[in-house]
Each structure stands twice: as structure tokens, then as C-alpha cells.
Coordinates of C-alpha atoms in Angstrom, one line a residue:
M1 CA -18.7 12.3 -1.7
I2 CA -16.8 14.1 -4.4
Y3 CA -15.0 16.0 -1.5
A4 CA -14.1 12.7 0.0
I5 CA -12.7 11.5 -3.3
V6 CA -10.7 14.7 -3.9
L7 CA -9.4 14.7 -0.4
G8 CA -8.3 11.1 -0.4
Y9 CA -6.7 11.4 -3.8
L10 CA -4.6 14.6 -2.8
I11 CA -3.5 12.9 0.5
G12 CA -2.6 9.7 -1.3
S13 CA -0.6 11.6 -4.0
I14 CA 2.1 12.7 -1.5
P15 CA 5.0 10.6 -2.6
F16 CA 6.9 9.9 0.6
S17 CA 8.7 6.9 -1.1
F18 CA 9.9 9.2 -3.8
V19 CA 11.0 12.0 -1.5
V20 CA 13.0 9.9 1.0
P21 CA 15.6 8.5 -1.4
K22 CA 15.6 11.8 -3.2
L23 CA 16.7 13.5 0.0
L24 CA 18.9 10.8 1.4
K25 CA 20.6 9.5 -1.7
K26 CA 19.9 12.1 -4.4
V27 CA 18.4 9.4 -6.6
D28 CA 15.0 9.1 -8.5
I29 CA 13.7 5.8 -7.0
R30 CA 11.8 5.2 -10.3
T31 CA 15.2 4.6 -12.0
V32 CA 16.8 2.2 -9.5
G33 CA 16.0 -1.1 -8.0
S34 CA 12.7 -2.4 -9.0
G35 CA 11.6 1.1 -10.0
N36 CA 8.6 0.9 -7.8
V37 CA 7.7 4.0 -5.7
G38 CA 7.3 1.9 -2.5
A39 CA 8.9 1.2 0.8
T40 CA 10.5 -2.2 -0.2
N41 CA 12.4 -0.4 -3.0
V42 CA 13.3 2.5 -0.6
Y43 CA 14.8 -0.3 1.6
R44 CA 17.0 -1.5 -1.3
I45 CA 18.3 2.1 -1.9
C46 CA 18.4 3.6 1.5
G47 CA 18.3 0.9 4.0
A48 CA 16.1 0.2 7.0
K49 CA 15.9 3.8 8.4
G50 CA 14.9 5.3 5.1
A51 CA 12.4 2.5 4.4
L52 CA 10.8 3.0 7.8
V53 CA 10.3 6.8 7.1
A54 CA 8.8 6.0 3.8
F55 CA 6.6 3.2 5.3
L56 CA 5.3 5.5 8.1
G57 CA 4.5 8.3 5.5
D58 CA 2.7 5.9 3.2
I59 CA 0.7 4.2 6.0
L60 CA -0.2 7.7 7.4
K61 CA -1.8 8.7 4.1
G62 CA -4.4 5.9 4.5
I63 CA -5.0 6.8 8.1
A64 CA -5.3 10.5 7.5
A65 CA -7.7 10.1 4.7
V66 CA -10.1 7.8 6.5
I67 CA -10.0 9.9 9.8
V68 CA -10.4 13.3 8.2
A69 CA -13.2 12.2 5.7
S70 CA -15.0 10.2 8.4
N71 CA -15.1 13.1 10.8
L72 CA -16.2 15.5 8.1
W73 CA -18.8 13.4 6.1
G74 CA -19.2 10.1 7.9
Y75 CA -18.2 6.5 7.9
E76 CA -18.7 5.5 4.2
A77 CA -17.0 8.8 3.1
G78 CA -14.0 7.7 5.1
L79 CA -13.9 4.4 3.2
I80 CA -14.2 6.3 -0.1
A81 CA -11.4 8.7 0.9
G82 CA -9.3 5.7 2.0
V83 CA -9.7 3.9 -1.4
F84 CA -8.8 7.1 -3.3
S85 CA -5.7 7.6 -1.1
M86 CA -4.7 4.3 -2.5
I87 CA -5.4 5.5 -6.0
G88 CA -3.4 8.8 -5.3
H89 CA -0.5 6.7 -4.0
C90 CA -0.4 4.5 -7.2
Y91 CA -1.2 7.3 -9.6
S92 CA 0.2 10.4 -8.1
Y93 CA -0.2 13.6 -10.0
M94 CA 3.1 14.7 -8.5
L95 CA 4.8 11.8 -10.3
G96 CA 3.2 12.0 -13.8
F97 CA 0.3 9.8 -12.6
K98 CA 2.7 6.9 -11.5
G99 CA 3.5 5.5 -8.1
G100 CA 3.6 2.6 -5.8
K101 CA 1.4 -0.5 -5.4
G102 CA -0.9 0.7 -2.6
V103 CA -0.2 -2.0 0.0
T104 CA 1.1 0.3 2.9
T105 CA -1.6 2.9 2.2
A106 CA -4.2 0.2 2.4
A107 CA -2.7 -1.0 5.6
G108 CA -3.4 2.4 7.1
I109 CA -7.0 2.3 6.0
V110 CA -7.5 -1.2 7.5
L111 CA -5.7 -0.1 10.8
V112 CA -8.2 2.7 11.3
V113 CA -11.3 0.8 10.2
N114 CA -10.6 -2.6 11.8
P115 CA -7.5 -3.0 13.9
V116 CA -8.1 -6.7 14.5
I117 CA -7.9 -7.4 10.7
F118 CA -4.8 -5.1 10.5
V119 CA -3.0 -7.1 13.1
S120 CA -4.1 -10.4 11.7
L121 CA -2.9 -9.4 8.2
L122 CA 0.4 -7.9 9.6
L123 CA 1.2 -11.2 11.4
F124 CA 0.3 -13.2 8.3
M125 CA 2.4 -11.1 6.0
V126 CA 5.5 -11.1 8.4
M127 CA 5.2 -14.9 8.6
M128 CA 5.0 -15.0 4.7
I129 CA 8.0 -12.7 4.3
G130 CA 10.0 -14.7 6.9
T131 CA 9.2 -17.9 5.1
T132 CA 9.5 -17.0 1.5
R133 CA 11.4 -13.6 1.6
I134 CA 9.1 -12.6 -1.3
V135 CA 7.4 -9.4 -0.3
S136 CA 5.2 -9.2 -3.4
L137 CA 3.8 -12.7 -2.7
S138 CA 3.0 -11.8 0.9
S139 CA 1.3 -8.6 -0.3
I140 CA -0.8 -10.5 -2.9
L141 CA -1.9 -13.2 -0.5
G142 CA -2.6 -10.6 2.2
A143 CA -4.8 -8.6 -0.2
M144 CA -6.7 -11.9 -1.0
L145 CA -7.1 -12.5 2.7
L146 CA -8.5 -9.1 3.5
P147 CA -12.0 -9.6 2.2
V148 CA -12.2 -13.1 3.6
L149 CA -11.4 -11.8 7.1
A150 CA -13.9 -8.8 6.6
I151 CA -16.6 -11.4 6.0
L152 CA -15.6 -13.9 8.7
L153 CA -15.4 -11.2 11.3
K154 CA -18.8 -9.9 10.2
T155 CA -17.7 -6.2 9.6
T156 CA -20.1 -3.7 8.0
D157 CA -21.4 -4.3 4.5
A158 CA -19.6 -1.2 3.3
F159 CA -16.3 -2.4 4.6
I160 CA -16.7 -5.8 3.1
L161 CA -17.4 -4.1 -0.3
F162 CA -14.4 -1.8 0.0
S163 CA -12.2 -4.7 1.1
F164 CA -12.9 -6.4 -2.1
I165 CA -12.2 -3.2 -4.0
M166 CA -8.9 -2.7 -2.2
S167 CA -8.0 -6.4 -2.6
L168 CA -8.6 -6.3 -6.4
F169 CA -6.7 -3.0 -6.7
V170 CA -3.7 -4.3 -4.9
I171 CA -3.6 -7.5 -6.9
Y172 CA -4.0 -5.6 -10.2
R173 CA -1.1 -3.3 -9.2
H174 CA 1.0 -6.5 -8.7
K175 CA 0.4 -7.9 -12.2
S176 CA 4.0 -7.7 -13.2
N177 CA 5.0 -9.3 -10.1
I178 CA 2.5 -12.2 -10.6
G179 CA 4.3 -12.7 -14.0
R180 CA 7.6 -12.9 -12.4
L181 CA 6.4 -15.3 -9.7
L182 CA 5.0 -17.6 -12.2
R183 CA 8.3 -17.6 -14.0
G184 CA 10.2 -18.1 -10.8
E185 CA 12.1 -14.8 -11.3
E186 CA 10.8 -12.6 -8.5
S187 CA 13.2 -11.0 -6.2
R188 CA 13.6 -12.0 -2.6
F189 CA 13.8 -9.6 0.4
G190 CA 17.4 -8.5 0.9
Q191 CA 18.4 -9.5 -2.6
K192 CA 19.6 -6.7 -4.9
K193 CA 17.3 -6.3 -8.0
T194 CA 18.9 -5.6 -11.3
S195 CA 15.8 -5.4 -13.6

């Protein structure tokens, strides 16, 4: 399983959301907008096209980690590689062990393992963003819903376990957002962030 861990981490460490604004706008995404290395912040800096490229790159990391590891070492190795691709995304060695919040990479994992849950979460999050315009809130609630759906849809025990791990990890990565949400200070989608 150590191979799955290393593979997942290395794939996840590729910082698409850092590279896109660097190429398009010659800026370090960590120093502008929210400072987060993720597709939402890329949108703030580069617009929809740049954000789409970053989003696809980040989601492909989760997809690739699961598919490659599953084919080489089996289903559970695929889940392990998937989770470590999230860790690589959030703590990329290419960015001094910093990175994004893991939501899009987690989406890639779920898409491969259980497309029904992926579509359900996607619809839920789109609805939440459309209603509240707060991306972080939709991400946190989507993360909380993931293990619930895994249980309700009677997925494998391994996926249920890993869905809890992914959920807790995403929520942990949003701890600063949770603080801003509680204070009523969180940015809304389409609103420029100054801090």
C-alpha cells in the first residue's frame, strides 16, 4: 500500500490551480484573492476559462490516482491513493507543503468510485451555491453529506470509511472559512475578496 500512498501523493501534488494563474496572469495565487490554491480563487483572478482549466486539472488528479492504483493494486489501494491525492493537493511538496482545500480532487475520487453520489453531491452543491453564493458553505455541507450518502446507498464498507476520512479532511481544511461563516464575514461567489 506504500506504493499507492506515494503514487496518490505525487499525483495530487501537481498544482494546477497554481500553474494556471502563473501562466495566464503572471501572479502567485497564494498572494492574491483568498490566497487559496483552488479553482474558486483562480476564478477570481483569471475568470471562468482559467478556473475551468484549474478545476479539470484538480478533478483529474483524484480520477487518475484512483484508476491507476486500482488497476495496479486493487480497489482499496485505489481509495488510499485517492485520499493521498487529496493530501498531495492540500500539502504539495511543490508549494512548500501548502495547497488547496481538496474539494475538487475529492470530487474526482467520488466520480470514479460512485458516480451516483458524485451527481447527487454536484446537484446539491450547485443548488447551495445558487442559493447562498457561498462556495465554502456548499463545500462543507457537501463534505458532511458524502458519508451519509455512502451509508444510505449501501456502498462498500471501505468506501464508507474513506468517505468519512475525506469528509473530515475537507471540513478541517475549511476551518478558517468556518470561522468567517460564524462571524458573517465569508465572501460570496462573484465578490472580490480583499483579505
